CSV table of C-alpha atoms in Angstrom, one decimal:
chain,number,residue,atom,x,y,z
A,1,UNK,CA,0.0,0.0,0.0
A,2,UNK,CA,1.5,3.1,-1.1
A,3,UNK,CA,2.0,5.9,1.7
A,4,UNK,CA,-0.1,8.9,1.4
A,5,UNK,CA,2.0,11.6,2.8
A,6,UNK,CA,4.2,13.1,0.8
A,7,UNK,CA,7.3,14.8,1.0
A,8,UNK,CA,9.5,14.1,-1.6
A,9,UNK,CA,8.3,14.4,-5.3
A,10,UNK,CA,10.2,13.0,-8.0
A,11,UNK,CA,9.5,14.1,-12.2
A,12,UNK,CA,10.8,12.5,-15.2
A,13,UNK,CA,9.7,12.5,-18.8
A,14,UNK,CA,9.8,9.4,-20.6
A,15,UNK,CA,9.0,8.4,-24.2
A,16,UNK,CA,9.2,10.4,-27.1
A,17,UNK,CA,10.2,14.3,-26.1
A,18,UNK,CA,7.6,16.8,-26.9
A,19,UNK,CA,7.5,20.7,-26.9
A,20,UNK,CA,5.8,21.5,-23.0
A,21,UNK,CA,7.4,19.1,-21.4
A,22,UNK,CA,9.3,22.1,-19.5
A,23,UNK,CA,6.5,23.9,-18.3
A,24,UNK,CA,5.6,20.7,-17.2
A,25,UNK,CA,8.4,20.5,-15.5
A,26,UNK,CA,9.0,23.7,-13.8
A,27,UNK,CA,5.4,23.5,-12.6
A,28,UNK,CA,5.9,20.5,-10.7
A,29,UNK,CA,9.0,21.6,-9.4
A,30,UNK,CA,7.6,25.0,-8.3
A,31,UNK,CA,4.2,24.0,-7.2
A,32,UNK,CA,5.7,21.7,-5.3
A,33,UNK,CA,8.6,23.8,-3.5
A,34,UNK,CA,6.0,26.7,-2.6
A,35,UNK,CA,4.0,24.1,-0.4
A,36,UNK,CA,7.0,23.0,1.5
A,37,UNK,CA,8.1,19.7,-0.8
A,38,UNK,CA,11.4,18.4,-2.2
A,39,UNK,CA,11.7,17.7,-5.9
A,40,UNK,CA,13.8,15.3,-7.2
A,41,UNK,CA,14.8,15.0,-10.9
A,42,UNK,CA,15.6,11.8,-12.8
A,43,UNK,CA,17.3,12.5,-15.6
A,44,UNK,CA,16.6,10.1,-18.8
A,45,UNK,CA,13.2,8.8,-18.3
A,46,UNK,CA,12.5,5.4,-16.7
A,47,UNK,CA,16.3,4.4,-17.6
A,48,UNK,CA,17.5,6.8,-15.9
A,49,UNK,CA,15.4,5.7,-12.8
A,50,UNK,CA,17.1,2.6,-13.0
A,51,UNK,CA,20.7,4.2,-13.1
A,52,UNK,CA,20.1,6.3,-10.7
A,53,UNK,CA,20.7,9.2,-12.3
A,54,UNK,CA,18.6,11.7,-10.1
A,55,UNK,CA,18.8,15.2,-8.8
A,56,UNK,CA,17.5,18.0,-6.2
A,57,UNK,CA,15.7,20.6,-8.3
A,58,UNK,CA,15.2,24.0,-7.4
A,59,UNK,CA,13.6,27.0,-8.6
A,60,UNK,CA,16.5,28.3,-10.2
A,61,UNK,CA,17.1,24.8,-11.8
A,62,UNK,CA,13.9,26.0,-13.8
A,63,UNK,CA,14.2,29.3,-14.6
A,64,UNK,CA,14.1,30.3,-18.4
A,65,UNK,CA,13.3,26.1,-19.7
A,66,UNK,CA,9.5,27.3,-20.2
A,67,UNK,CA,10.6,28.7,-23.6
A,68,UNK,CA,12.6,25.7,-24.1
A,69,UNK,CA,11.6,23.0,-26.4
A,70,UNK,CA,13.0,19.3,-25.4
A,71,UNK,CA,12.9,18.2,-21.9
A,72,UNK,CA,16.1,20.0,-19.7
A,73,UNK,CA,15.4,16.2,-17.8
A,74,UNK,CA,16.1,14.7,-21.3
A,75,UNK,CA,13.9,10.9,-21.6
A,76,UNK,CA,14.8,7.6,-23.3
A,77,UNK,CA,12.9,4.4,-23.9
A,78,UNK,CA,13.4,1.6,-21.2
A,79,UNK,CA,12.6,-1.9,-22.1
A,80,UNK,CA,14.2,-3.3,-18.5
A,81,UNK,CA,11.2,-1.5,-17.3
A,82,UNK,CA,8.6,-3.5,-18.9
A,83,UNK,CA,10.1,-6.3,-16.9
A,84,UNK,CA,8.9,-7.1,-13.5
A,85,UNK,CA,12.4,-7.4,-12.0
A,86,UNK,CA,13.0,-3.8,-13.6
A,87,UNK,CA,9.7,-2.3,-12.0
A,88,UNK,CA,10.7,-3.8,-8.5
A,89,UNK,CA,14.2,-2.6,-8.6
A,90,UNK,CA,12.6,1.0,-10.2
A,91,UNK,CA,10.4,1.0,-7.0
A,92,UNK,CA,12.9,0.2,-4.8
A,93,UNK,CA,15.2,2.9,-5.9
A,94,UNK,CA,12.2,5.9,-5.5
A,95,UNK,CA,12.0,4.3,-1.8
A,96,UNK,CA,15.9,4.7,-1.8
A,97,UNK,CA,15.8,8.7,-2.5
A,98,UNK,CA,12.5,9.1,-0.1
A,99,UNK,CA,10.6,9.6,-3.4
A,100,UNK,CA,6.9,9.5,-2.1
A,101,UNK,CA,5.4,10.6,-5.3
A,102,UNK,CA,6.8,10.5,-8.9
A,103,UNK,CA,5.0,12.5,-12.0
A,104,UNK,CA,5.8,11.0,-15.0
A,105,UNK,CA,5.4,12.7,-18.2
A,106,UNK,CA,5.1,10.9,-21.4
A,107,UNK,CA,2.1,8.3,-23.0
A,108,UNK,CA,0.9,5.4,-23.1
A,109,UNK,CA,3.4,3.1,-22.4
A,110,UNK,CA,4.9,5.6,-19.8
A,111,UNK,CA,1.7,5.1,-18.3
A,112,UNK,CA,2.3,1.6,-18.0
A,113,UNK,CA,5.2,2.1,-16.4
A,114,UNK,CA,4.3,4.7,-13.7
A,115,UNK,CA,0.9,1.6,-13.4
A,116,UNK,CA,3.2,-1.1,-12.4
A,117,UNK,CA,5.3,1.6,-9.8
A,118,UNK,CA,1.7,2.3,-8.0
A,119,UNK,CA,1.1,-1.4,-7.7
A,120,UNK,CA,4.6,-1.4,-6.0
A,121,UNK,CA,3.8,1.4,-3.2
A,122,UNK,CA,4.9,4.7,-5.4
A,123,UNK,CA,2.2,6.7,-5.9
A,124,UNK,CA,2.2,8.0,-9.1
A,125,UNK,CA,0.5,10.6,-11.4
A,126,UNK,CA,1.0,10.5,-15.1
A,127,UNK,CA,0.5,13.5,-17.3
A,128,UNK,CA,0.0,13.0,-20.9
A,129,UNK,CA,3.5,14.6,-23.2
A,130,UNK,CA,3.5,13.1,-27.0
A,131,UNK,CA,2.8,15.0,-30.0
A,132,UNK,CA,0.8,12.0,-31.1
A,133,UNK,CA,-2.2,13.0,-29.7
A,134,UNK,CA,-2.9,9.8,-29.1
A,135,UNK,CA,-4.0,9.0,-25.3
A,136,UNK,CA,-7.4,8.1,-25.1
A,137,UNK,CA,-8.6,9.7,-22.3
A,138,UNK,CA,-7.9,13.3,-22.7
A,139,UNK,CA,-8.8,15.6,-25.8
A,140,UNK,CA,-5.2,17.4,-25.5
A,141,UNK,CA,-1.0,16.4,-25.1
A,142,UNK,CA,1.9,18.3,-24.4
A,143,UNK,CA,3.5,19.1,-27.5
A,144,UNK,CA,0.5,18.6,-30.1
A,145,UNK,CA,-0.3,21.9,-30.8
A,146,UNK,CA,3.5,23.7,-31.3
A,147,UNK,CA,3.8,20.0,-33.5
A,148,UNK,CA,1.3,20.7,-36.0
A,149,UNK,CA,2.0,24.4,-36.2
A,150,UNK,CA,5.9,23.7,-37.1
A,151,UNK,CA,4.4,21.1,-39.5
A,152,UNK,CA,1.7,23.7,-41.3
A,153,UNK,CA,4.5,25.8,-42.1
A,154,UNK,CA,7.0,23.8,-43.7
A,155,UNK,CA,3.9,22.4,-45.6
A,156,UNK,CA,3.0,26.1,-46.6
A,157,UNK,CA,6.6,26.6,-48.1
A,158,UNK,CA,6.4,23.4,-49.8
A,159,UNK,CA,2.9,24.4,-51.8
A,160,UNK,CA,5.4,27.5,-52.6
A,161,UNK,CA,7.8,25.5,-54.5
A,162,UNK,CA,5.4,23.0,-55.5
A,163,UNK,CA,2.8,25.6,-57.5
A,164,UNK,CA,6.2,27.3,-59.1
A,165,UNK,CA,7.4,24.0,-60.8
A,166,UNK,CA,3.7,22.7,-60.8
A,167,UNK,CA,4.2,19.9,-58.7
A,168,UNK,CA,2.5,16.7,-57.3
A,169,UNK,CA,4.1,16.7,-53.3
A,170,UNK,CA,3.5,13.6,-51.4
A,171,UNK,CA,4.4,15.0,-47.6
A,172,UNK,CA,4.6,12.7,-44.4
A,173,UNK,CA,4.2,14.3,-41.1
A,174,UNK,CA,4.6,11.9,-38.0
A,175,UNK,CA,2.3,10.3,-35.2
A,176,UNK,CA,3.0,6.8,-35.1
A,177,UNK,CA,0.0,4.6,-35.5
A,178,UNK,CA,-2.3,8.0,-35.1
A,179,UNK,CA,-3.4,10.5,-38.1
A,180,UNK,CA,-4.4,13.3,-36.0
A,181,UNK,CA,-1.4,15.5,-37.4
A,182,UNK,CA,-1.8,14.2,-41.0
A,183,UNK,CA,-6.0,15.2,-40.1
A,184,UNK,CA,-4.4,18.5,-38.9
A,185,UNK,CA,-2.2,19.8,-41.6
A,186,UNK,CA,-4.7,18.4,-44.2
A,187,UNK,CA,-7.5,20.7,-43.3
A,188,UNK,CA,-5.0,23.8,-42.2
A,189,UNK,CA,-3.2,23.3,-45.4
A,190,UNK,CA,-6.2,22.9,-48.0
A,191,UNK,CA,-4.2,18.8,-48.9
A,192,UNK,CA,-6.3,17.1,-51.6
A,193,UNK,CA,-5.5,14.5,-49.8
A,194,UNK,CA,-4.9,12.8,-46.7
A,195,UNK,CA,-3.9,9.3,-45.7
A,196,UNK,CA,-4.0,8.0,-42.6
A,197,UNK,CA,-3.4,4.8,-40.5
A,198,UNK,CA,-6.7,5.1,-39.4
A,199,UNK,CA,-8.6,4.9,-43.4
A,200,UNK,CA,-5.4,2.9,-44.2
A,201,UNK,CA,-7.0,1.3,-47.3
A,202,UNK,CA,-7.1,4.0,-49.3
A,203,UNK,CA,-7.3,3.8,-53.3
A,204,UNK,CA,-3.7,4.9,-54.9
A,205,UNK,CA,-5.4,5.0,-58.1
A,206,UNK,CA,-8.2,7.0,-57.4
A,207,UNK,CA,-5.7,9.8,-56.3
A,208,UNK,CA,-3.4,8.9,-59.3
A,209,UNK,CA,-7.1,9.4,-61.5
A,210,UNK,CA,-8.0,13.0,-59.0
A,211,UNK,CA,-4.6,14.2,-59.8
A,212,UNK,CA,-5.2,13.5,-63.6
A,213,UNK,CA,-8.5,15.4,-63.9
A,214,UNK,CA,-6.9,18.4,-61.6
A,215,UNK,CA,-4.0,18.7,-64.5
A,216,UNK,CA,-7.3,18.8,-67.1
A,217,UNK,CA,-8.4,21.3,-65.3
A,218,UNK,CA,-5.0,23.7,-64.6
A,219,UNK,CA,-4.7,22.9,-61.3
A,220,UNK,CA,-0.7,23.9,-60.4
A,221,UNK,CA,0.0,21.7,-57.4
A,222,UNK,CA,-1.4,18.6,-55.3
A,223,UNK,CA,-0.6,18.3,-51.9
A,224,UNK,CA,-1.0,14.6,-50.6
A,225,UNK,CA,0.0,14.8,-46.5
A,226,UNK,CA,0.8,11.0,-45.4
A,227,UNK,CA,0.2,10.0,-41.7
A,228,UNK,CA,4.1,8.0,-40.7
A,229,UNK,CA,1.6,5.3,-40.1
A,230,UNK,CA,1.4,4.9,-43.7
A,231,UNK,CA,4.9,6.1,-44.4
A,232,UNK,CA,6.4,4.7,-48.0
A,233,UNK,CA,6.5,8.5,-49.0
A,234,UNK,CA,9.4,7.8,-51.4
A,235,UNK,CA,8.0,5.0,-53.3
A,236,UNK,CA,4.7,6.9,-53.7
A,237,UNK,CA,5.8,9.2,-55.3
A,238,UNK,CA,7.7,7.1,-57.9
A,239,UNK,CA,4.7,6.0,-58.7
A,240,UNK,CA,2.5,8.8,-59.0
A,241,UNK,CA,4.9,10.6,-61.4
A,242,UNK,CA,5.0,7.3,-63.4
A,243,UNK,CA,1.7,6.8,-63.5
A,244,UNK,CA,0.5,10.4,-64.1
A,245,UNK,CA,3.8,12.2,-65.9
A,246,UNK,CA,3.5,14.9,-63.5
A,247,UNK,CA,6.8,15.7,-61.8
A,248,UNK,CA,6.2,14.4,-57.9
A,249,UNK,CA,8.3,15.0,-54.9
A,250,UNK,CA,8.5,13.0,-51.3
A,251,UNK,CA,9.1,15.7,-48.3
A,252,UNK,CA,9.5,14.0,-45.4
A,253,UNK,CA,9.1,16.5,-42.4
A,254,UNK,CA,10.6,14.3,-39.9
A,255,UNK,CA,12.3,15.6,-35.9
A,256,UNK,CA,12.2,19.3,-36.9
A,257,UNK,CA,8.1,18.0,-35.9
A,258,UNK,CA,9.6,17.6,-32.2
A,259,UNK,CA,11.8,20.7,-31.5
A,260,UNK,CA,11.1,23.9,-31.1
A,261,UNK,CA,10.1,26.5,-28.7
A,262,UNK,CA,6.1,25.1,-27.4
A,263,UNK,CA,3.5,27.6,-28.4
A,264,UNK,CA,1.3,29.6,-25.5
A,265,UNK,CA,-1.4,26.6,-25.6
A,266,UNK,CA,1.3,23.6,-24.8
A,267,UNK,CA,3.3,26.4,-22.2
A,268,UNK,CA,-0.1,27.1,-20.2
A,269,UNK,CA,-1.9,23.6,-20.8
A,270,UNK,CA,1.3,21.9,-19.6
A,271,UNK,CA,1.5,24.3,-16.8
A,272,UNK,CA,-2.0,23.9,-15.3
A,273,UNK,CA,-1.2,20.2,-15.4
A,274,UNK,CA,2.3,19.6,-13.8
A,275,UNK,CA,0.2,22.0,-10.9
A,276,UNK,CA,-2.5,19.7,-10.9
A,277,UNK,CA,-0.2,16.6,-10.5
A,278,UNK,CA,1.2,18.4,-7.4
A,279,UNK,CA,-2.3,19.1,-5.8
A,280,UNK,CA,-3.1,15.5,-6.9
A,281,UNK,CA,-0.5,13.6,-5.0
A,282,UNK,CA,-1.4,15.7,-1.9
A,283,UNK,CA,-4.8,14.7,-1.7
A,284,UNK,CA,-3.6,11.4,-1.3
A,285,UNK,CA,-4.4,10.3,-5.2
A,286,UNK,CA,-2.3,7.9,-7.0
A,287,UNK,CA,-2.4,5.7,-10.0
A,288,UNK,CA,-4.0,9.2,-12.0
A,289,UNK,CA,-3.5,10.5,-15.5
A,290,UNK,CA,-4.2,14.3,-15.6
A,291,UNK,CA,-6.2,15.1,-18.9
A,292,UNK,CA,-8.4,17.7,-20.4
A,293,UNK,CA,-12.0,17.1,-21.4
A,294,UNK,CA,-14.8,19.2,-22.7
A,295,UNK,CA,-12.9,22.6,-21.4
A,296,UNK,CA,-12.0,20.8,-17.5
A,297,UNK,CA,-9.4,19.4,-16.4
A,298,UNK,CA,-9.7,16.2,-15.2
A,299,UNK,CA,-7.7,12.7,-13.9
A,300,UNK,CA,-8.8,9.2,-14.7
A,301,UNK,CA,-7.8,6.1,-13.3
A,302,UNK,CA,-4.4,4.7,-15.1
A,303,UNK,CA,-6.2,1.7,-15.6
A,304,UNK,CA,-8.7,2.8,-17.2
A,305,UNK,CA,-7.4,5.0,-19.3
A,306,UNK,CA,-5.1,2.4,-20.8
A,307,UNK,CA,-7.8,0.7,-21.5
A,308,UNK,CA,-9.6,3.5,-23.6
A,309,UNK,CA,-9.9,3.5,-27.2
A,310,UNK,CA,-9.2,6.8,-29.7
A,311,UNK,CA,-10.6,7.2,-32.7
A,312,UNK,CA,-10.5,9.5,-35.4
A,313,UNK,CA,-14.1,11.1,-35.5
A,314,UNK,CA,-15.5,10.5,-39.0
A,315,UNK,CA,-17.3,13.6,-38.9
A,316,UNK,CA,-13.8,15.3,-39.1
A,317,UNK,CA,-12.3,13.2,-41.8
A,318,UNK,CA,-15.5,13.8,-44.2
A,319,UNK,CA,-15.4,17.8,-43.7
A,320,UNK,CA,-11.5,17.3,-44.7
A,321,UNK,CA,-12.2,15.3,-47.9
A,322,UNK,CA,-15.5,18.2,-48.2
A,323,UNK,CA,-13.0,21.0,-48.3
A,324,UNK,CA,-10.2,19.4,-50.7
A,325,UNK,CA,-12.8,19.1,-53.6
């Protein structure tokens, strides 16, 4: 049974990095020193945890990181922690530093982790950092919203280029397994097209046919945005310019997607959150994932939230194709 007062708060990101994480950070670290707590760093995620590699933060140690993009606690993936021998020696090491809670930033399977560390006696509070926008149980992630802004605007230069040589562009933004960025950009960027895991049998040669009649018609460009779920960028267009004559270029956004200074939604979101994971752990809560629903914030049960489902809403992905006619 974990104990429920706390003195002692430890903070790590985990995962994938994502633009936020800092004010994360700094609001856990301050919340927490102005009602009389220790915070503890650990530096490189769960592996980190495991090495030991932990810290006293202050509130100078934050100063000027809410700017910052990154984590200043940098993360890694851990696969000794999806071991049972690695979650007992990960518990037994927050016991070791007088750790009585531990925030953990990151998703799902950082979730997972900080689930197996309750079970063990940590009380734990996740928050939800991936620019994936892919956890289930809350409408918004650190690092989504500076993600698809970075992304819009290299797509908007790359309609530049692709209208002045009149241009077929197949771009791939990222998200794993989840389209909501390729959803994003396609509507923000006016695509003809997007493809995403989540409508993953889409019809090459009904594009290859749209881009034909666009041609007929003097149409200069055709922007195609490709969900990394998808991914074969490259090869697609090979085949597109093969199959249509029109010249065709891959761009494939990549990190630059990750970086960058967070935007004034992901700074204050991720703010109000790292805060609310403080307050959490001191009313004696644990086993919690901070999340934001219709305009609240609000905490679920890890468990349940794991075992949540996110989909796509149709609705959305009809307006998109609506708007690209």
């Amino acid at each position: 049974m974990a104990d429920k007062v706390i003195r002692t708060i430890g903070v790590l990101t985990s995962g994938g990095d994502a633009p936020g994480m800092n004010a994360a950070i700094r609001a856990v670290v301050r919340t927490a020193l102005g009602k009389g707590l220790k915070v503890r760093g650990i530096r490189k995620g769960y592996q980190g945890l495991l090495n030991e590699e932990i810290i006293d933060l202050s509130a100078r140690d934050v100063s000027d990181t809410i700017q910052r993009g990154g984590t200043i606690l940098q993360t890694a993936r851990c696969d000794e922690m999806r071991t049972e021998e690695g979650q007992q020696k990960a518990a037994a090491i927050c016991k070791k530093y007088g750790i009585d809670g531990l925030v953990v930033i990151g998703g799902d399977g950082s979730f997972a982790g900080a689930q197996k560390l309750s079970n063990l006696g940590i009380n734990t509070i996740g928050i939800p950092g991936t620019i994936d926008l892919d956890i289930a149980c809350t409408e918004y992630t650190i690092g989504f919203d500076t993600a698809v802004n970075t992304a819009m605007e290299a797509i908007d230069k790359v309609r530049d280029t692709s209208t002045s040589h009149e241009r077929c562009s197949v771009i791939e933004v990222m998200g794993r397994d989840a389209g909501w960025l390729a959803l994003w950009c396609g509507i923000a960027n006016g695509a003809e097209r997007i493809l995403m895991p989540e409508e993953h049998d889409y019809d090459e040669a009904a594009i290859i046919a749209d881009i034909q009649e666009c041609r007929k018609r003097g149409k200069k460009n055709y922007i195609i945005i490709n969900a990394e779920g998808i991914g074969d960028s490259l090869n697609m267009a090979k085949r597109i310019e093969e199959a249509t004559g029109m010249e065709t270029r891959a761009t494939i956004i990549g990190h630059m997607q990750r970086g960058g200074s967070p935007s004034c939604k992901d700074r204050v979101y991720a703010s109000i959150m790292g805060a609310m994971a403080v307050d959490l752990l001191l009313e004696g809560k644990t086993n919690r994932v901070v999340g934001f629903k219709h305009g609240e914030y609000v905490d679920f049960d890890i468990n349940e939230a794991l075992k949540m489902q996110k989909q796509i809403p149709a609705y959305q992905y009809e307006i998109a194709k609506e708007l690209a006619l």
